[in-house]
Tab-separated table of C-alpha atoms in Angstrom:
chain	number	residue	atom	x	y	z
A	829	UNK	CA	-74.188	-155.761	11.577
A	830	UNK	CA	-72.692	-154.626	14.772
A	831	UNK	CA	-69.550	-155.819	15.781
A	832	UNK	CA	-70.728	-157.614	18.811
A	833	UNK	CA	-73.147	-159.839	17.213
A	834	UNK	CA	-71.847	-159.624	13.390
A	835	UNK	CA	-67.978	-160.679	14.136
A	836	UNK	CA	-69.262	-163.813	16.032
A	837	UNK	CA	-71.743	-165.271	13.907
A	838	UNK	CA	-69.300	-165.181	11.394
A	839	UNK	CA	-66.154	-166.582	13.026
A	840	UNK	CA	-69.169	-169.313	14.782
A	841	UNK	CA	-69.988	-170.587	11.463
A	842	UNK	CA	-66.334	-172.096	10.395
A	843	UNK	CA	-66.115	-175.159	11.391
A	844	UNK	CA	-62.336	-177.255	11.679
A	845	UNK	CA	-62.448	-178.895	8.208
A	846	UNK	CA	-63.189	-175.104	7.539
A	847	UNK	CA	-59.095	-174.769	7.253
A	848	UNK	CA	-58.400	-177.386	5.698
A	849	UNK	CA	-56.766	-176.096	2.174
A	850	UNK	CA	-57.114	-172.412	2.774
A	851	UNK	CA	-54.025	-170.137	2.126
A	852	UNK	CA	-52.381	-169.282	5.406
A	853	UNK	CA	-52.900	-165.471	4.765
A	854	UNK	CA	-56.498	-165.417	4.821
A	855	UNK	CA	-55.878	-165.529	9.010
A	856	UNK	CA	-54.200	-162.737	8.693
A	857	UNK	CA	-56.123	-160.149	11.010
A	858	UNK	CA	-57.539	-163.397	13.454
A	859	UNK	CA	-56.107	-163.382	16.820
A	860	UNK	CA	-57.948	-164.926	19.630
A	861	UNK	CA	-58.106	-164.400	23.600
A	862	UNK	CA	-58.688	-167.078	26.068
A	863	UNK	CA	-61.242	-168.489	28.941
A	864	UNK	CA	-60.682	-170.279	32.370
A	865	UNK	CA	-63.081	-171.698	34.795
A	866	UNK	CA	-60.864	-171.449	37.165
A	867	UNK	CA	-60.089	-169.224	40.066
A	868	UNK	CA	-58.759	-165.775	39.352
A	869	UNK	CA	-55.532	-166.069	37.866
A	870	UNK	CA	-52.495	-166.197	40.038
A	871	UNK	CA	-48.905	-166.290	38.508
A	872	UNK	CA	-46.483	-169.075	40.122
A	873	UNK	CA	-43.324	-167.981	40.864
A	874	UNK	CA	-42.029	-172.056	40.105
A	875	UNK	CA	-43.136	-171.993	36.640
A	876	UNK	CA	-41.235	-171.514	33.662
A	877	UNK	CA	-42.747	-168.193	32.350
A	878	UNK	CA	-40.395	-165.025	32.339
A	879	UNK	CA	-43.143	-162.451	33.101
A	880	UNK	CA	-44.461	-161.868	36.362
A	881	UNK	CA	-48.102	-161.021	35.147
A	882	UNK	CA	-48.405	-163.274	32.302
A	883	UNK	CA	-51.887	-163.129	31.828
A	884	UNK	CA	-54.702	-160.960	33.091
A	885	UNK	CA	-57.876	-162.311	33.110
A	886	UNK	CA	-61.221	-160.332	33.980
A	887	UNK	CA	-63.652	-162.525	35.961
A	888	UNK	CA	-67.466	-162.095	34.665
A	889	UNK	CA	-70.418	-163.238	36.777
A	890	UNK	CA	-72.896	-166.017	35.688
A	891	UNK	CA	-75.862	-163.950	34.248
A	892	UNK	CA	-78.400	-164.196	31.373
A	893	UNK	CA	-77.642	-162.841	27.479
A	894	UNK	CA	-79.828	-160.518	25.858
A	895	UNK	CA	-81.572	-163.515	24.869
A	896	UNK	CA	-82.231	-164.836	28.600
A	897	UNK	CA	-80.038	-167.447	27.794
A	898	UNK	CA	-78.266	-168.508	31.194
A	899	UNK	CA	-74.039	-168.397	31.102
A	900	UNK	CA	-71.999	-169.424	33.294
A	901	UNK	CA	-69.445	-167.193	35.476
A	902	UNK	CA	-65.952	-167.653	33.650
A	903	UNK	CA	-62.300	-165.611	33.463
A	904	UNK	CA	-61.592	-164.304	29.594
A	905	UNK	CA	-58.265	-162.462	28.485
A	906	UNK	CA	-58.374	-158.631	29.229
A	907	UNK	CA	-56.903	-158.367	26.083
A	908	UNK	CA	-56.376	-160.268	22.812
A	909	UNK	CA	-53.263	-162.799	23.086
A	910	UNK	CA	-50.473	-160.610	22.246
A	911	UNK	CA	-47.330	-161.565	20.212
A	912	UNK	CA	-45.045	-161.575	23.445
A	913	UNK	CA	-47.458	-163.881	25.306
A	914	UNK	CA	-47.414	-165.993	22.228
A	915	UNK	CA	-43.639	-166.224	21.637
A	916	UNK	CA	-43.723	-167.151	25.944
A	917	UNK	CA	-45.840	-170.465	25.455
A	918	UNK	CA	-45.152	-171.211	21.968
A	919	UNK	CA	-41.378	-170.621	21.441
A	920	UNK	CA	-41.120	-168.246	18.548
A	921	UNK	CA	-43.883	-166.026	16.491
A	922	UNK	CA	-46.333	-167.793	14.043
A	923	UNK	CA	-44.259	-169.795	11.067
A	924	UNK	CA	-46.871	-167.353	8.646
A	925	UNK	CA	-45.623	-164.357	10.154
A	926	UNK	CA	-41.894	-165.409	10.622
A	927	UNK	CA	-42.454	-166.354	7.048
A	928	UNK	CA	-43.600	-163.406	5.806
A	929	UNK	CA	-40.866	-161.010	7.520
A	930	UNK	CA	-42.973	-159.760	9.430
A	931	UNK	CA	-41.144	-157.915	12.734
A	932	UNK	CA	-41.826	-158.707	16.037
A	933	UNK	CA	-44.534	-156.475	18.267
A	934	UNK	CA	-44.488	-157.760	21.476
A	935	UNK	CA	-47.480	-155.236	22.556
A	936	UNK	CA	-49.417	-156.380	19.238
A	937	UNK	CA	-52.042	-159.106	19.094
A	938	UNK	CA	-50.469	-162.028	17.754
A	939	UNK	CA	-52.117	-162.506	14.146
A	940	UNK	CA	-51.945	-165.436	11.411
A	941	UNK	CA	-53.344	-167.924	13.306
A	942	UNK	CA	-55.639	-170.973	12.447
A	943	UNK	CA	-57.856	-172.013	14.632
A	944	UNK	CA	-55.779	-175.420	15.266
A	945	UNK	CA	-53.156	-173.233	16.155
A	946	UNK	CA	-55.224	-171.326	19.117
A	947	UNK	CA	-56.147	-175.003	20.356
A	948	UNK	CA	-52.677	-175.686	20.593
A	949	UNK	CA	-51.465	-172.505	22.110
A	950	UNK	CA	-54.418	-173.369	24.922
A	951	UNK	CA	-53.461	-176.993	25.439
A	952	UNK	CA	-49.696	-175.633	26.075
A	953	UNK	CA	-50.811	-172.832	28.244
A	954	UNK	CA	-52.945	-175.393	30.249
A	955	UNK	CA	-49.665	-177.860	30.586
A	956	UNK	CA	-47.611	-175.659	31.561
A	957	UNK	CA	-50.060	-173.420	34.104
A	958	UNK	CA	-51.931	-176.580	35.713
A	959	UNK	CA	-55.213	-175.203	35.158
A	960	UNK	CA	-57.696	-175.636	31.538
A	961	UNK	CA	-57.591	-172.629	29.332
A	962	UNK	CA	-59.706	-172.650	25.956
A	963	UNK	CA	-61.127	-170.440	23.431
A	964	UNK	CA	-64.634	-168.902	24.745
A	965	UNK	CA	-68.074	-169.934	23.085
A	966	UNK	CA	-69.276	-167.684	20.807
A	967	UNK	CA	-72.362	-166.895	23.776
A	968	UNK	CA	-69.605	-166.176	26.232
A	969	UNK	CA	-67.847	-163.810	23.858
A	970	UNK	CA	-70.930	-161.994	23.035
A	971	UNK	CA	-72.062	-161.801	26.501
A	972	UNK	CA	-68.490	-160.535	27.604
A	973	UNK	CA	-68.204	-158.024	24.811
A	974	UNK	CA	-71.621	-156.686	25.657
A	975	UNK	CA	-70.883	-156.175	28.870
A	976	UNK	CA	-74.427	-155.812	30.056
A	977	UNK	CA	-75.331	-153.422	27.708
A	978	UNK	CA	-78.120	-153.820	24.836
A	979	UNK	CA	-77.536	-151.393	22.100
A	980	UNK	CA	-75.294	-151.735	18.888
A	981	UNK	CA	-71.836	-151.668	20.670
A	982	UNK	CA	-71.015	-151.737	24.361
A	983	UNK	CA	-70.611	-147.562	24.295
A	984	UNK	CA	-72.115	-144.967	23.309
A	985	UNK	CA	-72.546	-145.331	19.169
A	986	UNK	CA	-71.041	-141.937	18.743
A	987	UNK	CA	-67.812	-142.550	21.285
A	988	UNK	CA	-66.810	-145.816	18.917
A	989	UNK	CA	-63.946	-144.011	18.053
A	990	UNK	CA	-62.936	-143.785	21.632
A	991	UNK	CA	-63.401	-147.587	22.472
A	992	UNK	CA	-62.632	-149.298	19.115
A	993	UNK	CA	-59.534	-149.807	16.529
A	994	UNK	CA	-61.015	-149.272	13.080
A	995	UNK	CA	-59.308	-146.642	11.517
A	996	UNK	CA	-55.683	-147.034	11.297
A	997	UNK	CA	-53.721	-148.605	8.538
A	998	UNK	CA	-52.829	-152.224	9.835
A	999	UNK	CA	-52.646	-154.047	13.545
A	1000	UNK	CA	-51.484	-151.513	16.729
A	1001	UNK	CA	-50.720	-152.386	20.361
A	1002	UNK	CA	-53.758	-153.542	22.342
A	1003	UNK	CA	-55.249	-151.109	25.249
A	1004	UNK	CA	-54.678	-147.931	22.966
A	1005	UNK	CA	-58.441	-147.386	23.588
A	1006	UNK	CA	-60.846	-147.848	26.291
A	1007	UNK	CA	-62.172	-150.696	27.692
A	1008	UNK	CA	-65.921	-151.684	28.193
A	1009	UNK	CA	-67.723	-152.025	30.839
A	1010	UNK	CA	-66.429	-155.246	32.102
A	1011	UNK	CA	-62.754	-153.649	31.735
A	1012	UNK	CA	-62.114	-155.800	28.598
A	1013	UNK	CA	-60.305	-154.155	25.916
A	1014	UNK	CA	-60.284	-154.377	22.038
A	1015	UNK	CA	-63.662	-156.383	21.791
A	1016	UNK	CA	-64.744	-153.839	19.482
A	1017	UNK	CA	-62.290	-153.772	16.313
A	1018	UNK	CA	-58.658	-154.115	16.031
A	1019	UNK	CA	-58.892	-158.327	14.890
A	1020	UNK	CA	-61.409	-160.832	14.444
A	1021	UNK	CA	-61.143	-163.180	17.281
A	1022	UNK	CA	-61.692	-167.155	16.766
A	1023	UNK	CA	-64.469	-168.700	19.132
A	1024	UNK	CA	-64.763	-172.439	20.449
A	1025	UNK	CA	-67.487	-172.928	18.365
């Protein structure tokens, strides 16, 4: 299936008691980006965060899927959460990954996550910025990574290469490729990415 469509049904279908008993490492290559409703994202200068753009967000307009299902305008993370932005809100990398020896790459998505932890990592980023950040649905993650477009991917089947991480040995930085139409990056490859739902 294509990555747009195939990725999300399957990360749709796991539902919380999903995790309950599976070996940590089988999150291995799951990261996760996250959604506001809110206004474009502004960083305050009073809060406790040590990086003056913490966290872009692309805004995409209300509009109808490919289904001519209606969705809502909302704000979703250019890019995956990375392992600096994680180590920000949470403290310190992933206990699987600290675990595991594992070296630190702030530019990296952050990786061996549950779901449960993603929930937290949004409640905590919600505390501490004032405003609600969550996982997206699986229709607004579609419709982002789409990006308006209707075939396979969100490029040009034959320019893949150009837009997605599939082909290297293990996780690299995020942005290394091109973005899609929207300006998102790494919806195509590089992890799976949990949904709300």
């Amino acid at each position: 299936g294509s990555y747009s469509e195939g990725r999300c049904d399957l990360l749709s279908s796991c539902k919380r008691d999903w995790l309950v008993g599976y070996p940590p490492w089988k999150f291995i290559n799951i990261g996760f980006r996250v959604v506001t409703n809110s206004n474009y994202f502004t960083f305050n200068q009073k809060k406790d965060f040590t990086m003056a753009e913490f966290l872009k967000t692309i805004k995409i307009e209300a509009g109808t899927d490919i289904n001519n299902n209606p969705v809502a305008a909302f704000e979703i993370g250019e890019t995956p959460i990375t392992q600096a932005q994680w180590v920000i809100v949470m403290g310190s990398l992933p206990e699987q990954q600290l675990s595991l020896g594992n070296a630190y790459e702030p530019d990296q998505p952050v990786v061996y996550v549950s779901y449960h932890d993603c929930e937290k990592f949004c409640e905590v980023l919600s505390e501490r910025m004032g405003e609600k950040y969550r996982l997206p649905t699986s229709d607004e993650w579609v419709y982002a990574c789409r990006a308006g477009t209707t075939g396979v991917y969100s490029c040009p089947d034959e320019e893949l290469k150009d837009y997605a991480v599939f082909d290297q040995e293990g996780i690299t930085d995020v942005k290394t490729k091109k973005p899609n139409p929207w300006g998102l990056y790494d919806m195509h490859g590089l992890v799976w990415e949990w949904t709300q739902d």
